[in-house]
């Protein structure tokens, strides 16, 4: 296999038909919340694109983010690795070890300086000079600073690399911080979640390949197409919330009837993620569909905010009704919606902050 050939050349070698590739692109367009008619343009752009070199660094983490990626279904992990990108370094998935593994990273950095994508999962411990987590005798801090220098962009995968996550929970003995606390001069996209949704990881990579840019991001650097709405905005139990029908325990009649889990501590109203639409395990289900409230895993302060079974105290605004009101108002709709979006994100952050103070 030739290194960094175009995706079109790679597919032609494998005898993959244009029809099959278009089907693949239609699925990707839907993942990226693009209209289906963009699929053909996307197929052309992807076919011409050169597979970018990707260096994946895993720091202070549980390997859940990589586990999540291996559950990706569109595209499959094999096609992601061998067709769309050139995964030149990944601790967990690479065959090489020891000096050979480190040489792969150094070669990719040298050969694709300024062009490679750096993916990071896990937080970075900075206490004691970073000694709490090392790879090949070097601290995570050192490796991140070195590898970030030549990266075109950084994708922080998971809540640990996006916001600090569980390692950052009090008392945080290792001084765990997020990638954005260390690297300030590179574009960073946060794909938060504990773990993140695999389709979101592949969707962001596909967007980069197709358009050569990172997707539109929210105030916390998360892709808007996946994190632009809350779980609550898209939850199938929402009609019960609006009717005031709440389960009081996990096994009462309300729970059996699929009523809203707000009073059992669901954090869906303040959590931005795509679980309610993308779902998990090939679109099979998501936590609320399985009968458990959202824990707010894709927001800052996840874990320390706690209160997993304590109802949110902050008032919840009916976003869809407010949006409809703005639409009826006619002129200035775009302005109204964007400020609504910003207010919504701010309110969610404030609710999490409030909860943190109340619970600790
Ligand atoms: S509170 Fe939770 S269960 Fe209820 S509608 Fe909102 S997201 Fe769904
Ligand atoms: S439902 Fe909530 S806690 Fe569960 S994975 Fe989605 S964002 Fe995280």
mmCIF file of C-alpha atoms and ligand atoms in Angstrom:
data_model
loop_
_atom_site.group_PDB
_atom_site.id
_atom_site.type_symbol
_atom_site.label_atom_id
_atom_site.label_comp_id
_atom_site.label_asym_id
_atom_site.label_seq_id
_atom_site.Cartn_x
_atom_site.Cartn_y
_atom_site.Cartn_z
ATOM 1 C CA UNK A 1 0.000 0.000 0.000
ATOM 2 C CA UNK A 2 1.333 3.444 -0.971
ATOM 3 C CA UNK A 3 1.519 5.937 1.834
ATOM 4 C CA UNK A 4 -0.703 9.024 1.648
ATOM 5 C CA UNK A 5 -2.212 8.210 -1.765
ATOM 6 C CA UNK A 6 -5.607 9.771 -2.478
ATOM 7 C CA UNK A 7 -8.674 8.073 -1.139
ATOM 8 C CA UNK A 8 -9.945 7.652 -4.744
ATOM 9 C CA UNK A 9 -6.768 5.773 -5.742
ATOM 10 C CA UNK A 10 -7.034 3.624 -2.664
ATOM 11 C CA UNK A 11 -10.671 2.730 -3.389
ATOM 12 C CA UNK A 12 -9.941 2.008 -7.066
ATOM 13 C CA UNK A 13 -7.178 -0.413 -6.025
ATOM 14 C CA UNK A 14 -9.716 -2.226 -3.887
ATOM 15 C CA UNK A 15 -12.312 -2.369 -6.683
ATOM 16 C CA UNK A 16 -14.874 -0.380 -4.691
ATOM 17 C CA UNK A 17 -17.621 0.874 -7.018
ATOM 18 C CA UNK A 18 -18.727 4.502 -7.312
ATOM 19 C CA UNK A 19 -22.210 3.408 -6.203
ATOM 20 C CA UNK A 20 -20.893 1.830 -2.991
ATOM 21 C CA UNK A 21 -18.771 4.908 -2.308
ATOM 22 C CA UNK A 22 -21.766 7.226 -2.813
ATOM 23 C CA UNK A 23 -23.765 5.151 -0.337
ATOM 24 C CA UNK A 24 -20.926 5.499 2.133
ATOM 25 C CA UNK A 25 -20.846 9.283 1.568
ATOM 26 C CA UNK A 26 -24.615 9.585 2.029
ATOM 27 C CA UNK A 27 -24.238 7.952 5.459
ATOM 28 C CA UNK A 28 -21.356 10.309 6.287
ATOM 29 C CA UNK A 29 -23.326 13.384 5.127
ATOM 30 C CA UNK A 30 -26.145 12.355 7.420
ATOM 31 C CA UNK A 31 -23.676 11.916 10.309
ATOM 32 C CA UNK A 32 -22.388 15.425 9.683
ATOM 33 C CA UNK A 33 -25.948 16.801 9.510
ATOM 34 C CA UNK A 34 -25.475 17.755 5.830
ATOM 35 C CA UNK A 35 -28.343 17.488 3.318
ATOM 36 C CA UNK A 36 -28.307 14.218 1.292
ATOM 37 C CA UNK A 37 -27.765 16.146 -1.971
ATOM 38 C CA UNK A 38 -24.298 17.107 -0.712
ATOM 39 C CA UNK A 39 -23.250 13.451 -0.812
ATOM 40 C CA UNK A 40 -22.092 13.529 -4.461
ATOM 41 C CA UNK A 41 -19.982 16.676 -3.938
ATOM 42 C CA UNK A 42 -18.598 15.098 -0.828
ATOM 43 C CA UNK A 43 -17.718 11.901 -2.708
ATOM 44 C CA UNK A 44 -15.753 13.938 -5.283
ATOM 45 C CA UNK A 45 -13.917 15.925 -2.605
ATOM 46 C CA UNK A 46 -13.125 12.813 -0.588
ATOM 47 C CA UNK A 47 -11.921 10.872 -3.645
ATOM 48 C CA UNK A 48 -9.436 13.670 -4.431
ATOM 49 C CA UNK A 49 -8.265 14.058 -0.837
ATOM 50 C CA UNK A 50 -4.944 12.723 0.320
ATOM 51 C CA UNK A 51 -5.155 10.541 3.386
ATOM 52 C CA UNK A 52 -3.784 12.729 6.179
ATOM 53 C CA UNK A 53 -1.210 11.493 8.616
ATOM 54 C CA UNK A 54 -2.730 11.110 12.075
ATOM 55 C CA UNK A 55 -0.765 10.798 15.312
ATOM 56 C CA UNK A 56 -2.906 9.584 18.206
ATOM 57 C CA UNK A 57 -1.548 10.121 21.727
ATOM 58 C CA UNK A 58 -3.235 8.438 24.697
ATOM 59 C CA UNK A 59 -2.431 10.026 28.038
ATOM 60 C CA UNK A 60 -4.109 9.743 31.447
ATOM 61 C CA UNK A 61 -7.188 7.745 30.445
ATOM 62 C CA UNK A 62 -9.022 4.438 30.705
ATOM 63 C CA UNK A 63 -8.829 3.496 26.977
ATOM 64 C CA UNK A 64 -12.616 3.933 26.788
ATOM 65 C CA UNK A 65 -12.247 6.486 23.975
ATOM 66 C CA UNK A 66 -10.329 4.051 21.763
ATOM 67 C CA UNK A 67 -12.776 1.317 22.767
ATOM 68 C CA UNK A 68 -15.545 3.633 21.617
ATOM 69 C CA UNK A 69 -13.846 4.237 18.271
ATOM 70 C CA UNK A 70 -13.520 0.513 17.679
ATOM 71 C CA UNK A 71 -17.326 0.349 17.999
ATOM 72 C CA UNK A 72 -17.679 2.820 15.132
ATOM 73 C CA UNK A 73 -19.996 1.468 12.472
ATOM 74 C CA UNK A 74 -20.014 4.132 9.740
ATOM 75 C CA UNK A 75 -17.359 4.087 8.526
ATOM 76 C CA UNK A 76 -15.965 0.939 10.052
ATOM 77 C CA UNK A 77 -12.740 1.099 11.982
ATOM 78 C CA UNK A 78 -10.877 -0.713 9.206
ATOM 79 C CA UNK A 79 -12.005 1.752 6.561
ATOM 80 C CA UNK A 80 -11.292 4.656 8.881
ATOM 81 C CA UNK A 81 -7.744 3.477 9.472
ATOM 82 C CA UNK A 82 -6.834 2.105 6.064
ATOM 83 C CA UNK A 83 -8.897 4.218 3.687
ATOM 84 C CA UNK A 84 -9.605 7.627 5.156
ATOM 85 C CA UNK A 85 -6.544 8.394 7.251
ATOM 86 C CA UNK A 86 -3.007 7.184 7.709
ATOM 87 C CA UNK A 87 -2.915 6.325 11.388
ATOM 88 C CA UNK A 88 0.841 6.534 11.822
ATOM 89 C CA UNK A 89 0.985 6.258 15.602
ATOM 90 C CA UNK A 90 -1.508 4.912 18.137
ATOM 91 C CA UNK A 91 -0.259 3.217 21.317
ATOM 92 C CA UNK A 92 -3.135 0.804 21.618
ATOM 93 C CA UNK A 93 -3.745 -0.161 17.999
ATOM 94 C CA UNK A 94 -0.270 -0.125 16.443
ATOM 95 C CA UNK A 95 1.716 -3.308 15.949
ATOM 96 C CA UNK A 96 5.086 -1.614 16.532
ATOM 97 C CA UNK A 97 6.496 -1.281 20.036
ATOM 98 C CA UNK A 98 9.493 0.252 21.806
ATOM 99 C CA UNK A 99 11.960 2.234 19.690
ATOM 100 C CA UNK A 100 10.169 1.317 16.420
ATOM 101 C CA UNK A 101 6.911 2.806 17.727
ATOM 102 C CA UNK A 102 8.553 6.062 18.775
ATOM 103 C CA UNK A 103 10.322 6.228 15.408
ATOM 104 C CA UNK A 104 6.915 6.074 13.650
ATOM 105 C CA UNK A 105 5.820 9.149 15.572
ATOM 106 C CA UNK A 106 9.055 11.016 14.874
ATOM 107 C CA UNK A 107 8.955 10.107 11.156
ATOM 108 C CA UNK A 108 5.337 11.258 10.801
ATOM 109 C CA UNK A 109 6.171 14.524 12.576
ATOM 110 C CA UNK A 110 9.154 15.137 10.299
ATOM 111 C CA UNK A 111 7.584 14.066 6.988
ATOM 112 C CA UNK A 112 4.241 15.821 7.493
ATOM 113 C CA UNK A 113 5.263 18.813 9.570
ATOM 114 C CA UNK A 114 2.444 21.362 9.611
ATOM 115 C CA UNK A 115 0.036 18.905 7.969
ATOM 116 C CA UNK A 116 -0.645 16.015 10.332
ATOM 117 C CA UNK A 117 -3.632 15.782 12.650
ATOM 118 C CA UNK A 118 -2.942 15.172 16.312
ATOM 119 C CA UNK A 119 -5.614 13.228 18.198
ATOM 120 C CA UNK A 120 -5.359 13.167 21.989
ATOM 121 C CA UNK A 121 -7.354 11.149 24.462
ATOM 122 C CA UNK A 122 -6.801 11.402 28.204
ATOM 123 C CA UNK A 123 -5.884 14.344 30.403
ATOM 124 C CA UNK A 124 -2.367 15.641 30.966
ATOM 125 C CA UNK A 125 -0.955 15.454 34.519
ATOM 126 C CA UNK A 126 1.221 18.469 35.271
ATOM 127 C CA UNK A 127 1.984 18.112 38.996
ATOM 128 C CA UNK A 128 5.568 17.159 39.844
ATOM 129 C CA UNK A 129 6.673 18.114 36.349
ATOM 130 C CA UNK A 130 4.246 15.602 34.825
ATOM 131 C CA UNK A 131 5.824 12.469 36.317
ATOM 132 C CA UNK A 132 2.477 10.747 36.946
ATOM 133 C CA UNK A 133 2.183 9.493 33.377
ATOM 134 C CA UNK A 134 5.061 8.779 31.025
ATOM 135 C CA UNK A 135 5.535 7.030 27.686
ATOM 136 C CA UNK A 136 8.943 5.840 26.495
ATOM 137 C CA UNK A 137 10.456 7.607 29.503
ATOM 138 C CA UNK A 138 8.926 10.981 28.615
ATOM 139 C CA UNK A 139 6.108 12.795 30.347
ATOM 140 C CA UNK A 140 2.734 13.254 28.609
ATOM 141 C CA UNK A 141 3.269 16.989 28.970
ATOM 142 C CA UNK A 142 6.560 16.834 27.084
ATOM 143 C CA UNK A 143 5.158 14.588 24.337
ATOM 144 C CA UNK A 144 2.102 16.805 23.850
ATOM 145 C CA UNK A 145 4.151 19.986 23.611
ATOM 146 C CA UNK A 146 6.559 18.403 21.133
ATOM 147 C CA UNK A 147 3.926 16.734 18.936
ATOM 148 C CA UNK A 148 1.546 19.723 18.937
ATOM 149 C CA UNK A 149 4.197 21.975 17.355
ATOM 150 C CA UNK A 150 3.888 20.527 13.836
ATOM 151 C CA UNK A 151 0.180 19.642 13.961
ATOM 152 C CA UNK A 152 -2.277 21.286 11.557
ATOM 153 C CA UNK A 153 -5.011 20.843 14.166
ATOM 154 C CA UNK A 154 -5.689 18.921 17.353
ATOM 155 C CA UNK A 155 -8.709 16.757 18.035
ATOM 156 C CA UNK A 156 -9.256 16.218 21.765
ATOM 157 C CA UNK A 157 -11.250 13.006 22.007
ATOM 158 C CA UNK A 158 -13.222 12.400 25.215
ATOM 159 C CA UNK A 159 -14.037 14.529 28.252
ATOM 160 C CA UNK A 160 -10.581 13.985 29.848
ATOM 161 C CA UNK A 161 -8.677 15.641 27.000
ATOM 162 C CA UNK A 162 -11.471 18.154 26.357
ATOM 163 C CA UNK A 163 -12.100 19.351 29.936
ATOM 164 C CA UNK A 164 -9.954 17.292 32.334
ATOM 165 C CA UNK A 165 -12.630 14.662 33.000
ATOM 166 C CA UNK A 166 -12.467 12.119 35.809
ATOM 167 C CA UNK A 167 -8.684 12.453 36.427
ATOM 168 C CA UNK A 168 -9.365 16.149 37.051
ATOM 169 C CA UNK A 169 -11.950 15.341 39.787
ATOM 170 C CA UNK A 170 -11.155 16.574 43.308
ATOM 171 C CA UNK A 171 -8.641 16.267 44.846
ATOM 172 C CA UNK A 172 -6.916 15.832 41.455
ATOM 173 C CA UNK A 173 -3.590 14.601 42.880
ATOM 174 C CA UNK A 174 -1.851 14.459 39.497
ATOM 175 C CA UNK A 175 -2.844 17.996 38.456
ATOM 176 C CA UNK A 176 -4.742 16.649 35.432
ATOM 177 C CA UNK A 177 -5.680 19.299 32.846
ATOM 178 C CA UNK A 178 -7.186 19.461 29.344
ATOM 179 C CA UNK A 179 -5.261 19.800 26.068
ATOM 180 C CA UNK A 180 -6.492 23.393 25.682
ATOM 181 C CA UNK A 181 -4.894 24.256 29.049
ATOM 182 C CA UNK A 182 -1.487 23.399 27.573
ATOM 183 C CA UNK A 183 -1.704 24.184 23.860
ATOM 184 C CA UNK A 184 -2.899 27.682 23.012
ATOM 185 C CA UNK A 185 -1.658 28.274 19.473
ATOM 186 C CA UNK A 186 -3.391 25.524 17.485
ATOM 187 C CA UNK A 187 -6.973 24.958 16.366
ATOM 188 C CA UNK A 188 -8.529 22.473 18.792
ATOM 189 C CA UNK A 189 -11.809 20.635 18.456
ATOM 190 C CA UNK A 190 -13.234 18.988 21.573
ATOM 191 C CA UNK A 191 -15.203 15.788 21.083
ATOM 192 C CA UNK A 192 -16.324 15.441 24.673
ATOM 193 C CA UNK A 193 -18.138 12.486 26.202
ATOM 194 C CA UNK A 194 -17.194 9.709 28.568
ATOM 195 C CA UNK A 195 -16.763 8.022 26.201
ATOM 196 C CA UNK A 196 -17.394 10.128 23.094
ATOM 197 C CA UNK A 197 -19.805 8.844 20.457
ATOM 198 C CA UNK A 198 -17.737 6.980 17.815
ATOM 199 C CA UNK A 199 -19.780 8.368 14.926
ATOM 200 C CA UNK A 200 -18.866 11.885 16.083
ATOM 201 C CA UNK A 201 -15.134 11.079 15.994
ATOM 202 C CA UNK A 202 -15.356 9.697 12.465
ATOM 203 C CA UNK A 203 -17.718 12.512 11.395
ATOM 204 C CA UNK A 204 -15.195 15.180 12.436
ATOM 205 C CA UNK A 205 -12.372 13.356 10.617
ATOM 206 C CA UNK A 206 -14.559 13.026 7.509
ATOM 207 C CA UNK A 207 -15.402 16.741 7.649
ATOM 208 C CA UNK A 208 -11.698 17.599 7.770
ATOM 209 C CA UNK A 209 -11.002 15.360 4.813
ATOM 210 C CA UNK A 210 -13.875 16.709 2.753
ATOM 211 C CA UNK A 211 -13.561 20.424 3.425
ATOM 212 C CA UNK A 212 -9.987 20.722 4.714
ATOM 213 C CA UNK A 213 -11.241 22.562 7.803
ATOM 214 C CA UNK A 214 -12.598 21.772 11.222
ATOM 215 C CA UNK A 215 -16.400 21.921 11.539
ATOM 216 C CA UNK A 216 -18.257 24.889 13.031
ATOM 217 C CA UNK A 217 -17.668 24.870 16.806
ATOM 218 C CA UNK A 218 -19.627 26.017 19.859
ATOM 219 C CA UNK A 219 -18.300 28.141 22.757
ATOM 220 C CA UNK A 220 -16.559 25.070 24.203
ATOM 221 C CA UNK A 221 -14.940 24.110 20.867
ATOM 222 C CA UNK A 222 -17.326 21.232 20.267
ATOM 223 C CA UNK A 223 -18.734 20.615 16.759
ATOM 224 C CA UNK A 224 -22.088 22.392 16.614
ATOM 225 C CA UNK A 225 -23.663 19.765 14.352
ATOM 226 C CA UNK A 226 -23.398 17.232 17.194
ATOM 227 C CA UNK A 227 -23.389 19.399 20.335
ATOM 228 C CA UNK A 228 -25.633 22.265 19.183
ATOM 229 C CA UNK A 229 -28.662 20.944 21.039
ATOM 230 C CA UNK A 230 -29.153 19.296 24.424
ATOM 231 C CA UNK A 231 -30.117 15.683 25.008
ATOM 232 C CA UNK A 232 -33.396 17.121 26.366
ATOM 233 C CA UNK A 233 -34.094 19.010 23.106
ATOM 234 C CA UNK A 234 -34.142 15.728 21.180
ATOM 235 C CA UNK A 235 -35.221 13.236 23.829
ATOM 236 C CA UNK A 236 -38.089 10.930 22.878
ATOM 237 C CA UNK A 237 -39.362 11.224 26.504
ATOM 238 C CA UNK A 238 -39.739 14.976 26.084
ATOM 239 C CA UNK A 239 -43.532 14.881 25.554
ATOM 240 C CA UNK A 240 -43.827 13.391 29.077
ATOM 241 C CA UNK A 241 -41.645 16.188 30.470
ATOM 242 C CA UNK A 242 -43.893 18.763 28.791
ATOM 243 C CA UNK A 243 -46.989 17.039 30.253
ATOM 244 C CA UNK A 244 -45.415 16.931 33.733
ATOM 245 C CA UNK A 245 -45.317 13.112 33.812
ATOM 246 C CA UNK A 246 -42.226 12.041 35.777
ATOM 247 C CA UNK A 247 -40.998 8.659 37.024
ATOM 248 C CA UNK A 248 -40.403 8.903 40.807
ATOM 249 C CA UNK A 249 -38.394 5.683 41.169
ATOM 250 C CA UNK A 250 -36.658 3.427 38.670
ATOM 251 C CA UNK A 251 -39.312 0.741 39.016
ATOM 252 C CA UNK A 252 -42.599 2.604 39.474
ATOM 253 C CA UNK A 253 -45.427 2.717 37.001
ATOM 254 C CA UNK A 254 -44.125 5.956 35.469
ATOM 255 C CA UNK A 255 -40.753 4.322 34.783
ATOM 256 C CA UNK A 256 -42.498 1.325 33.225
ATOM 257 C CA UNK A 257 -44.533 3.690 31.037
ATOM 258 C CA UNK A 258 -41.379 5.432 29.830
ATOM 259 C CA UNK A 259 -42.082 8.762 31.556
ATOM 260 C CA UNK A 260 -39.479 11.507 31.926
ATOM 261 C CA UNK A 261 -36.477 10.813 34.217
ATOM 262 C CA UNK A 262 -35.964 14.456 35.261
ATOM 263 C CA UNK A 263 -36.898 13.836 38.920
ATOM 264 C CA UNK A 264 -34.493 10.880 39.031
ATOM 265 C CA UNK A 265 -31.623 13.257 38.277
ATOM 266 C CA UNK A 266 -31.469 13.259 34.464
ATOM 267 C CA UNK A 267 -28.985 15.911 33.272
ATOM 268 C CA UNK A 268 -30.330 15.889 29.705
ATOM 269 C CA UNK A 269 -31.569 19.501 29.968
ATOM 270 C CA UNK A 270 -28.041 20.848 30.553
ATOM 271 C CA UNK A 271 -26.046 18.357 28.498
ATOM 272 C CA UNK A 272 -25.041 18.972 24.901
ATOM 273 C CA UNK A 273 -24.436 15.785 22.947
ATOM 274 C CA UNK A 274 -25.918 13.737 20.112
ATOM 275 C CA UNK A 275 -26.893 10.605 22.085
ATOM 276 C CA UNK A 276 -30.630 11.140 21.558
ATOM 277 C CA UNK A 277 -30.234 11.295 17.774
ATOM 278 C CA UNK A 278 -27.115 9.286 16.874
ATOM 279 C CA UNK A 279 -27.598 6.801 19.729
ATOM 280 C CA UNK A 280 -25.027 4.088 20.504
ATOM 281 C CA UNK A 281 -24.055 0.657 19.193
ATOM 282 C CA UNK A 282 -25.060 1.234 15.609
ATOM 283 C CA UNK A 283 -28.074 3.340 16.544
ATOM 284 C CA UNK A 284 -29.505 0.647 18.832
ATOM 285 C CA UNK A 285 -30.252 2.699 21.948
ATOM 286 C CA UNK A 286 -28.914 5.314 24.365
ATOM 287 C CA UNK A 287 -28.872 5.520 28.186
ATOM 288 C CA UNK A 288 -32.265 7.251 28.575
ATOM 289 C CA UNK A 289 -33.850 4.689 26.254
ATOM 290 C CA UNK A 290 -32.438 2.016 28.573
ATOM 291 C CA UNK A 291 -34.157 3.635 31.559
ATOM 292 C CA UNK A 292 -31.327 5.661 33.149
ATOM 293 C CA UNK A 293 -31.009 9.438 33.182
ATOM 294 C CA UNK A 294 -28.196 11.278 31.421
ATOM 295 C CA UNK A 295 -25.173 11.895 33.705
ATOM 296 C CA UNK A 296 -23.905 14.945 31.820
ATOM 297 C CA UNK A 297 -20.692 13.248 30.731
ATOM 298 C CA UNK A 298 -19.952 15.614 27.836
ATOM 299 C CA UNK A 299 -19.965 18.824 29.915
ATOM 300 C CA UNK A 300 -17.178 20.531 31.879
ATOM 301 C CA UNK A 301 -17.175 19.581 35.588
ATOM 302 C CA UNK A 302 -18.409 16.093 34.803
ATOM 303 C CA UNK A 303 -17.912 14.031 37.936
ATOM 304 C CA UNK A 304 -17.274 16.837 40.428
ATOM 305 C CA UNK A 305 -20.661 18.301 39.437
ATOM 306 C CA UNK A 306 -22.026 14.934 40.617
ATOM 307 C CA UNK A 307 -25.636 14.911 41.768
ATOM 308 C CA UNK A 308 -26.286 12.040 39.398
ATOM 309 C CA UNK A 309 -29.567 11.192 41.151
ATOM 310 C CA UNK A 310 -30.439 14.731 42.307
ATOM 311 C CA UNK A 311 -32.895 16.634 40.103
ATOM 312 C CA UNK A 312 -31.555 19.780 38.458
ATOM 313 C CA UNK A 313 -32.694 22.874 40.281
ATOM 314 C CA UNK A 314 -32.231 25.277 37.365
ATOM 315 C CA UNK A 315 -35.342 26.100 35.325
ATOM 316 C CA UNK A 316 -35.421 24.501 31.900
ATOM 317 C CA UNK A 317 -36.468 26.587 28.930
ATOM 318 C CA UNK A 318 -38.514 24.966 26.180
ATOM 319 C CA UNK A 319 -36.006 25.677 23.396
ATOM 320 C CA UNK A 320 -38.212 24.443 20.584
ATOM 321 C CA UNK A 321 -41.139 26.643 21.642
ATOM 322 C CA UNK A 322 -38.804 29.633 21.928
ATOM 323 C CA UNK A 323 -37.358 28.899 18.480
ATOM 324 C CA UNK A 324 -40.842 28.610 17.017
ATOM 325 C CA UNK A 325 -41.707 31.978 18.544
ATOM 326 C CA UNK A 326 -38.653 33.506 16.892
ATOM 327 C CA UNK A 327 -39.613 31.955 13.549
ATOM 328 C CA UNK A 328 -43.110 33.459 13.748
ATOM 329 C CA UNK A 329 -41.573 36.820 14.492
ATOM 330 C CA UNK A 330 -40.091 36.692 10.962
ATOM 331 C CA UNK A 331 -37.339 39.303 10.572
ATOM 332 C CA UNK A 332 -34.180 38.801 12.593
ATOM 333 C CA UNK A 333 -34.795 35.085 13.037
ATOM 334 C CA UNK A 334 -31.150 34.169 12.479
ATOM 335 C CA UNK A 335 -30.022 36.699 15.059
ATOM 336 C CA UNK A 336 -32.648 35.537 17.560
ATOM 337 C CA UNK A 337 -31.661 31.908 17.102
ATOM 338 C CA UNK A 338 -27.943 32.446 17.424
ATOM 339 C CA UNK A 339 -28.316 34.485 20.596
ATOM 340 C CA UNK A 340 -30.736 31.839 21.874
ATOM 341 C CA UNK A 341 -28.091 29.220 21.194
ATOM 342 C CA UNK A 342 -25.439 31.183 23.053
ATOM 343 C CA UNK A 343 -27.778 31.820 25.973
ATOM 344 C CA UNK A 344 -28.648 28.156 26.096
ATOM 345 C CA UNK A 345 -24.980 27.143 26.299
ATOM 346 C CA UNK A 346 -24.353 29.755 28.987
ATOM 347 C CA UNK A 347 -27.364 28.575 31.004
ATOM 348 C CA UNK A 348 -26.187 24.987 30.793
ATOM 349 C CA UNK A 349 -22.741 25.949 32.057
ATOM 350 C CA UNK A 350 -24.249 28.008 34.879
ATOM 351 C CA UNK A 351 -26.508 25.120 35.865
ATOM 352 C CA UNK A 352 -23.501 22.807 36.076
ATOM 353 C CA UNK A 353 -21.560 25.381 38.102
ATOM 354 C CA UNK A 354 -24.520 25.801 40.466
ATOM 355 C CA UNK A 355 -24.808 22.090 40.897
ATOM 356 C CA UNK A 356 -21.103 21.803 41.649
ATOM 357 C CA UNK A 357 -21.355 24.354 44.433
ATOM 358 C CA UNK A 358 -24.561 22.845 45.833
ATOM 359 C CA UNK A 359 -23.305 19.278 45.862
ATOM 360 C CA UNK A 360 -19.785 19.720 47.224
HETATM 361 S S1 LIG B 1 -35.289 15.326 31.543
HETATM 362 FE FE1 LIG B 1 -34.097 13.624 30.650
HETATM 363 S S2 LIG B 1 -35.577 11.939 30.328
HETATM 364 FE FE2 LIG B 1 -36.758 13.844 30.646
HETATM 365 S S3 LIG B 1 -37.135 14.606 28.589
HETATM 366 FE FE3 LIG B 1 -35.304 15.631 29.332
HETATM 367 S S4 LIG B 1 -33.598 14.369 28.611
HETATM 368 FE FE4 LIG B 1 -35.446 13.124 28.427
HETATM 369 S S1 LIG B 2 -26.820 10.165 27.724
HETATM 370 FE FE1 LIG B 2 -25.638 11.772 28.808
HETATM 371 S S2 LIG B 2 -24.244 10.666 30.228
HETATM 372 FE FE2 LIG B 2 -25.042 9.171 28.737
HETATM 373 S S3 LIG B 2 -23.457 9.103 27.150
HETATM 374 FE FE3 LIG B 2 -25.008 10.620 26.469
HETATM 375 S S4 LIG B 2 -24.239 12.618 27.261
HETATM 376 FE FE4 LIG B 2 -23.109 10.998 28.333
#
